[in-house]
Coordinates of C-alpha atoms and ligand atoms in Angstrom, one line a residue:
X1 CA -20.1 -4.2 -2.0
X2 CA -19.3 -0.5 -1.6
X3 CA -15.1 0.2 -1.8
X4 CA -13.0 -1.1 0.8
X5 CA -9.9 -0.9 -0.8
X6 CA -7.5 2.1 -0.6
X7 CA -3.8 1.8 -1.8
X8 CA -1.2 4.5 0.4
X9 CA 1.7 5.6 -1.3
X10 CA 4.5 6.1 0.9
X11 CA 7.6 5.4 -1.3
X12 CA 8.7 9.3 -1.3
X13 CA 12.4 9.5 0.3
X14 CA 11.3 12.9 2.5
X15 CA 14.2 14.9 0.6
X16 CA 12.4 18.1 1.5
X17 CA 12.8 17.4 5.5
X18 CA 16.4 16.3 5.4
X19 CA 17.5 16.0 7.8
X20 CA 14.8 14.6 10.1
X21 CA 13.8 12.1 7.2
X22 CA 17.1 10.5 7.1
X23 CA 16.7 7.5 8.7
X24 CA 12.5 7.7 9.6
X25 CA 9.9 7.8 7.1
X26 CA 8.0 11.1 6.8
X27 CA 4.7 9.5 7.2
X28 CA 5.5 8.2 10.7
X29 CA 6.4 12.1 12.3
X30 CA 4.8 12.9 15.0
X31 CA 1.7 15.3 14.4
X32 CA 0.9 16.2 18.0
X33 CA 0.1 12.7 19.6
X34 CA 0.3 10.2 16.9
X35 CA 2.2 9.3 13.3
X36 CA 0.7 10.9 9.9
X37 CA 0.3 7.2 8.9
X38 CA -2.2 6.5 11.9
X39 CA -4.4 9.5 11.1
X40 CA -4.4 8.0 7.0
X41 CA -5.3 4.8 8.3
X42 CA -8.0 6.7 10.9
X43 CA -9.8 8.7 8.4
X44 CA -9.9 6.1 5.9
X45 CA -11.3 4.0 8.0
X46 CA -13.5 6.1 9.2
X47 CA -14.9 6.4 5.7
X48 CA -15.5 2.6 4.9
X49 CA -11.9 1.6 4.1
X50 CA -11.0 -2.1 5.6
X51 CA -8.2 -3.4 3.2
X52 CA -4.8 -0.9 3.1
X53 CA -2.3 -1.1 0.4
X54 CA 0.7 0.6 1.6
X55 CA 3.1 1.0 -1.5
X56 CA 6.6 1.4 0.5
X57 CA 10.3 2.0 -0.2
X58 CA 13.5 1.4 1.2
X59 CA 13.4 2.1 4.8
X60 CA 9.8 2.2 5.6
X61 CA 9.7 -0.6 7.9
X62 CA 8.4 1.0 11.3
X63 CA 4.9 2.0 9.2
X64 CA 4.6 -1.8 9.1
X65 CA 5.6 -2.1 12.6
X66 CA 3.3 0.4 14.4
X67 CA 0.2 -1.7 12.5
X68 CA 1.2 -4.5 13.6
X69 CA 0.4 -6.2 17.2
X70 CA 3.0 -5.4 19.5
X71 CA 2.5 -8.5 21.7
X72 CA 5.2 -7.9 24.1
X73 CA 4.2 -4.3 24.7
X74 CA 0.9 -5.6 25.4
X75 CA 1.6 -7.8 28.1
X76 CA 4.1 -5.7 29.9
X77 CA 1.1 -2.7 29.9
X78 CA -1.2 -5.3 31.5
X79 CA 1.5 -7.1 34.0
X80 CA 2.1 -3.2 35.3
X81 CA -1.5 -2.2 35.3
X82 CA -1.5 0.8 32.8
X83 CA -4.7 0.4 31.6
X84 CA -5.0 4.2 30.4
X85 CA -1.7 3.8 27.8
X86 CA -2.9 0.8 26.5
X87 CA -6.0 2.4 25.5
X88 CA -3.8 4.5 23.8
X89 CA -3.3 1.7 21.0
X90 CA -6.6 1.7 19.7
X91 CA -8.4 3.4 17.3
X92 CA -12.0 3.0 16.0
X93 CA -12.7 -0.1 13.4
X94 CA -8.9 -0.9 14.1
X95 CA -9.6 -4.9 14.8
X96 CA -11.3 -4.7 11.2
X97 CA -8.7 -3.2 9.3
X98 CA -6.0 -5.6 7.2
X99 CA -3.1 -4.3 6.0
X100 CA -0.8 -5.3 3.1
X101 CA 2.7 -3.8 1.9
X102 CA 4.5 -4.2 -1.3
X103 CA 7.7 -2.4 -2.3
X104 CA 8.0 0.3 -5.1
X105 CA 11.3 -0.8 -6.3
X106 CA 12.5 1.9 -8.6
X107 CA 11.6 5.6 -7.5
X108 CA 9.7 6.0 -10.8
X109 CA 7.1 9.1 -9.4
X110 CA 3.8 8.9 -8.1
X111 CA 1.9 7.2 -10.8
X112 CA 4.8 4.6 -10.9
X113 CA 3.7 4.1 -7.0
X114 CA -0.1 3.2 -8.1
X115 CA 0.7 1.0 -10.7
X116 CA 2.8 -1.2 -8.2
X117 CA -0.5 -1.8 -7.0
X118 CA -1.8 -3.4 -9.8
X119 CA -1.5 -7.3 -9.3
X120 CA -2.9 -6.6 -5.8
X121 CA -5.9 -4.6 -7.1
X122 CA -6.9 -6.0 -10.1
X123 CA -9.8 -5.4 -11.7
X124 CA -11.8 -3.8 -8.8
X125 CA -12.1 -0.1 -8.0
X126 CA -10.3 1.7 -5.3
X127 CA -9.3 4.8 -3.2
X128 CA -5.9 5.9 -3.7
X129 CA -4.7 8.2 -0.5
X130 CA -1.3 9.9 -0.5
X131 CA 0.5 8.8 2.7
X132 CA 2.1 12.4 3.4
X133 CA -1.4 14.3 3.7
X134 CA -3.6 14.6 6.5
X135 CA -7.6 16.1 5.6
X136 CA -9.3 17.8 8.6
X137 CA -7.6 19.2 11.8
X138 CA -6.6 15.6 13.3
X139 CA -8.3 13.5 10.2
X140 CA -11.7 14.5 11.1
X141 CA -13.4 14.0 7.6
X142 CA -15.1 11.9 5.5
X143 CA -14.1 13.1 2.4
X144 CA -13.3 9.5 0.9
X145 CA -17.0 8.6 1.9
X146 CA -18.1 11.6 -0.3
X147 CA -16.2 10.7 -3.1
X148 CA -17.0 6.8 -2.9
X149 CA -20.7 7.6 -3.0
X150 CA -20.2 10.2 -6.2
X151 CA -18.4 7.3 -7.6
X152 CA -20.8 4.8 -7.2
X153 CA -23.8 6.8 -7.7
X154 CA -25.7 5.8 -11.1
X155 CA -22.9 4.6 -12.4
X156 CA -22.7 2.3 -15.7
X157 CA -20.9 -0.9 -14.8
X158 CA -18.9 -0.7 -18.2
X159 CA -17.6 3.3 -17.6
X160 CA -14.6 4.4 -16.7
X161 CA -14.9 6.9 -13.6
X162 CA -12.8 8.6 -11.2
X163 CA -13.8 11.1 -8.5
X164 CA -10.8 13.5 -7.1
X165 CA -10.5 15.7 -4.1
X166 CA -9.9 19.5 -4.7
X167 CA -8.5 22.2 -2.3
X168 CA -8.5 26.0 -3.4
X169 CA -5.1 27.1 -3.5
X170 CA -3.7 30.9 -3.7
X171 CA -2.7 31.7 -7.4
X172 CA 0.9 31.9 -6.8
X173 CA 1.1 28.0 -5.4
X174 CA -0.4 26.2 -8.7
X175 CA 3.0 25.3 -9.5
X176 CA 2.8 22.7 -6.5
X177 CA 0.1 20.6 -7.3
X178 CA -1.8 19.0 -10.2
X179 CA -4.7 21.4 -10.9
X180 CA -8.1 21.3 -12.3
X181 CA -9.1 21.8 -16.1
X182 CA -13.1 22.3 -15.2
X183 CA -15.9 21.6 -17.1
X184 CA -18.7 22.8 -14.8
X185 CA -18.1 24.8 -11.1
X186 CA -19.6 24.3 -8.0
X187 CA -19.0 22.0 -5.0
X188 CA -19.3 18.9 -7.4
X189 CA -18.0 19.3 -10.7
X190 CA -16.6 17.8 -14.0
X191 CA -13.8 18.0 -15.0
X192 CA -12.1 17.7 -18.7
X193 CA -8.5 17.5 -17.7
X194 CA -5.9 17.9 -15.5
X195 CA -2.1 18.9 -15.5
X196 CA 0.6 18.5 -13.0
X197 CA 2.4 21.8 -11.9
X198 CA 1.7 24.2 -14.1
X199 CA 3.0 27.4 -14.2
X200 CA 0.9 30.7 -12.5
X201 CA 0.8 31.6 -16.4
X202 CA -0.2 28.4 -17.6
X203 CA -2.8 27.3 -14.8
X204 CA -6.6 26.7 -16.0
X205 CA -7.7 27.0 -12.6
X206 CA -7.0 27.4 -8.6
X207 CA -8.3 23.9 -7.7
X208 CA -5.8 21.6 -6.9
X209 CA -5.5 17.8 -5.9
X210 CA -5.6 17.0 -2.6
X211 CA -3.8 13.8 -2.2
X212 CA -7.5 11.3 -2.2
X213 CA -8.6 9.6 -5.0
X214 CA -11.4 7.2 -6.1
X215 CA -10.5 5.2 -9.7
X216 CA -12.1 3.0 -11.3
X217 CA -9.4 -0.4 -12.4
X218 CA -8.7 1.1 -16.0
X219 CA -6.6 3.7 -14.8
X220 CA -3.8 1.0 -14.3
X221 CA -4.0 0.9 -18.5
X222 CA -3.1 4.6 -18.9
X223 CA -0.5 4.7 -16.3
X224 CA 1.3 1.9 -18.2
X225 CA 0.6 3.9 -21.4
X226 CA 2.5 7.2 -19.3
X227 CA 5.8 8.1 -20.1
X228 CA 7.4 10.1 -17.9
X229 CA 6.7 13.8 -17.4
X230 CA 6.8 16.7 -14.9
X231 CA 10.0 16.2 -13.4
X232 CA 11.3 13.1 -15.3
X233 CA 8.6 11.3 -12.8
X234 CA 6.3 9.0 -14.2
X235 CA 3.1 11.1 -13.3
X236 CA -0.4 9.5 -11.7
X237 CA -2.0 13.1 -12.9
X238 CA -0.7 12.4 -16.7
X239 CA -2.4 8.9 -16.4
X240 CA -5.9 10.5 -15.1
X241 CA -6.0 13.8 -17.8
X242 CA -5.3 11.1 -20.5
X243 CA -8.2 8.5 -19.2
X244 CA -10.3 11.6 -19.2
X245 CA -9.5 12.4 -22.8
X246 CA -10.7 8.8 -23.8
X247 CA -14.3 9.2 -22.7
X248 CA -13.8 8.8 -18.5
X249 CA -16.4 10.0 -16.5
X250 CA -14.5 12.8 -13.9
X251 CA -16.1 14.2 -10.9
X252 CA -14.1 16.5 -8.8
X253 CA -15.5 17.7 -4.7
X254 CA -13.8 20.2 -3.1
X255 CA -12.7 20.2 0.5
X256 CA -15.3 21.9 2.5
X257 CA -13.8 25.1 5.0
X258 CA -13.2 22.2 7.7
X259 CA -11.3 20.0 6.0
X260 CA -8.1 21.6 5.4
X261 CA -5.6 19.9 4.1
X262 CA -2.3 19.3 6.0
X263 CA 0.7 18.2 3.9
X264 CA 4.0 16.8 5.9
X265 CA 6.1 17.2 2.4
X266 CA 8.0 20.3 3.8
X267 CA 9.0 22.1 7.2
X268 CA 6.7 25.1 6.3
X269 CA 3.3 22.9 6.6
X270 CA 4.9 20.4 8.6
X271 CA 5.3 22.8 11.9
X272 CA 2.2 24.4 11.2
X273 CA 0.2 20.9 10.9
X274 CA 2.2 20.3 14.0
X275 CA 1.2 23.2 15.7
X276 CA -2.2 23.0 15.2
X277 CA -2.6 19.5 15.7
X278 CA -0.6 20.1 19.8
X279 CA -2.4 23.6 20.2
X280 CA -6.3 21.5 19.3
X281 CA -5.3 18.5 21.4
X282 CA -8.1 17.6 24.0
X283 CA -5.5 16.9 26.6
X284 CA -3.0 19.0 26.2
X285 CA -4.1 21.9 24.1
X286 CA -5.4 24.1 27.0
X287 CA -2.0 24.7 28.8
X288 CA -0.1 24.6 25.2
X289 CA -1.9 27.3 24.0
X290 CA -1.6 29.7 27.5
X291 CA 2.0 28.7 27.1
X292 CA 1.7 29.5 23.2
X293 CA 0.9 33.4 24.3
X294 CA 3.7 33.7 27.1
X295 CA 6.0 32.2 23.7
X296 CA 4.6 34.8 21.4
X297 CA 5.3 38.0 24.2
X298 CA 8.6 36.7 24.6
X299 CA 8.9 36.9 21.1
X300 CA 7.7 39.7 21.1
X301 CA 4.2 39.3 19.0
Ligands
G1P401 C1 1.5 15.0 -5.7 C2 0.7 15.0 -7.0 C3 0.0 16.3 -7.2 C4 -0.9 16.6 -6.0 C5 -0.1 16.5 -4.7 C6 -1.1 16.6 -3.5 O1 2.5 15.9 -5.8 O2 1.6 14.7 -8.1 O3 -0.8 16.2 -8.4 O4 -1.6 17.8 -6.1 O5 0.6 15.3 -4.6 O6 -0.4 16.4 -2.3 P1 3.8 15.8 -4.8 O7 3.4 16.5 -3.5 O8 4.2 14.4 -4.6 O9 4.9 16.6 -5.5

C-alpha cells in the first residue's frame, strides 16, 4: 500500500505573531476563507494522505475541534434550511480522512515534535508536513504525491530513504531555513547533507526546506541519537544530514513556479499569504481586488 500516513507538527507557541497567537493557535488563522490547518489537511489529502498525526501542544484544542463533527451545528443548518453554508463544511475525501492527536510535552524543537510520533508510526514510512505552511496559492499542489512516488520508486525494501521539498530562496534568507548540501542539480536531485540556518557565508546552497517530508521509519533512530543544536532545539534537519551520512538514500524536488510556499510563522508572510489567498478567492476576489486599487490610490501607490 502506497503512504497514507502524514504526521503535522503544530506544537510551535506562535511567539513571532504575539499578540494574535496568544490564546489561538497559529495554524487555525484565517487565510482568506478557511484555517491554515484545513488547507494542510486539503492538500494532503489531495495527495493520498488518509491517516493525520497532528503532534499538538498546550492550547491547540480548536485544531481538534474544527476536524471533528459538529453535530449540533449540523442540525441547526438543516432545521433553518441553509443548505449553501453547510456545504461550506466539506472538503474533498473529507469522510475518508481519520485523524489522531498526541501532545508534545516539552517544547524540545522540531525534531523533538517528529519523534513524539514514534509509538504511533512505528516501523512504517510517512509524510511529515509542518502545520504553519501552506504549498500552492490555496493548497493547490501535489507536491507530497511527487515526493511519495520518488520515494517509492525502485526502492530496496532494506534502504533507508527520504525525499524533501525544496524552495529557492534569495541569498540573504538562508539563515531561515535548513538548506541543501547537493550532490547532483536539477528538478530532482541528491543530496549529501543538510544544515539548519546557516549563515549567508556558511550556506552550500539557495535551496531550502519547505516544510514536506517523506521518511522512511529509521529516521526516528537518528533523531533519538540528536542532541540539541541550532538554537538549543533539538533539530529534525540534524537528524536527516546525519541519516544521510550513514548511507541514506536522499532525493530532494523543488517546488515548481506554482507552488509557492506560504509560511504563517511571521506577520510579513502572514498578510501577504492573506492577501493573496482574499484577493484569488472565487467569490470574493473580484470586488476585493477593485477595492484593492481604490486602497492603493488612497495610499497613494
Ligand atoms: C523549520 C525547519 C527548517 C525549515 C522550515 C520550513 O524551521 O527547522 O529546516 O526550512 O521549518 O518552514 P522553523 O520555521 O520552524 O524555524
Amino acid at each position: 500500500m502506497s503512504i497514507d500516513l502524514a504526521v503535522v507538527p503544530v506544537a510551535g507557541l506562535g511567539t513571532r505573531l504575539l499578540p494574535l497567537t496568544k490564546s489561538q493557535p497559529k495554524e487555525m488563522l484565517a487565510v482568506g476563507r478557511k484555517p491554515v490547518a484545513q488547507y494542510v489537511t486539503e492538500e494532503l489529502a489531495n495527495s493520498g494522505i488518509r491517516r493525520l498525526l497532528f503532534i499538538t501542544g498546550p492550547g491547540k484544542a480548536s485544531i481538534e475541534n474544527h476536524f471533528d463533527i459538529d453535530g449540533e451545528l449540523i442540525a441547526y443548518l438543516r432545521r433553518t434550511g441553509r443548505e449553501e453554508e453547510l456545504a461550506e463544511l466539506d472538503f474533498v475525501h473529507q469522510e475518508q480522512m481519520l485523524y489522531f492527536y498526541t501532545r508534545q510535552r516539552r517544547q524540545l524543537g522540531l525534531g523533538h515534535a517528529v519523534l513524539c510520533a514514534k509509538p504511533l508510526v512505528g516501523d512504517q514510512p510517512f509524510v511529515v508536513a509542518l502545520g504553519d505552511s501552506m504549498i500552492g496559492r490555496h493548497a493547490q499542489s501535489d507536491i507530497v504525491k511527487r515526493m511519495i512516488a520518488a520515494f517509492e520508486r525502485d526502492k530496496r525494501p532494506e534502504e533507508e530513504r527520504m525525499v524533501v521539498a525544496f524552495e529557492e530562496v534569495p541569498r540573504e534568507e538562508v539563515c531561515r531555513y535548513g538548506i541543501a548540501i547537493p550532490e547532483t542539480s536539477g528538478n530532482e536531485f541528491r543530496l549529501r547533507g543538510l544544515i539548519e540556518k546557516p549563515s549567508v557565508e556558511e550556506a552550500p546552497s539557495n535551496l531550502a526546506v519547505a516544510a514536506r517530508y517523506v521518511f522512511s521509519p529509521g529516521i526516528f533512530r537518528y533523531l533519538e541519537a540528536t542532541k540539541p543544536g541550532r538554537g538549543g532545539e533539538i533539530q529534525l534537519t540534524d537528524a536527516m544530514d546525519a541519516m544521510i551520512k550513514a548511507g541514506a538514500t536522499a532525493i530532494g524536488i523543488k517546488l515548481s513556479a506554482e507552488e509557492k510556499r506560504f509560511d504563517i510563522g511571521n506577520f510579513e508572510s502572514y498578510f501577504e499569504s492573506f492577501l493573496e489567498f482574499a484577493l484569488a478567492d472565487e467569490r470574493h476576489g473580484a470586488a476585493l481586488r477593485k477595492r484593492a486599487r481604490e486602497i492603493l490610490k488612497e495610499f497613494g501607490e
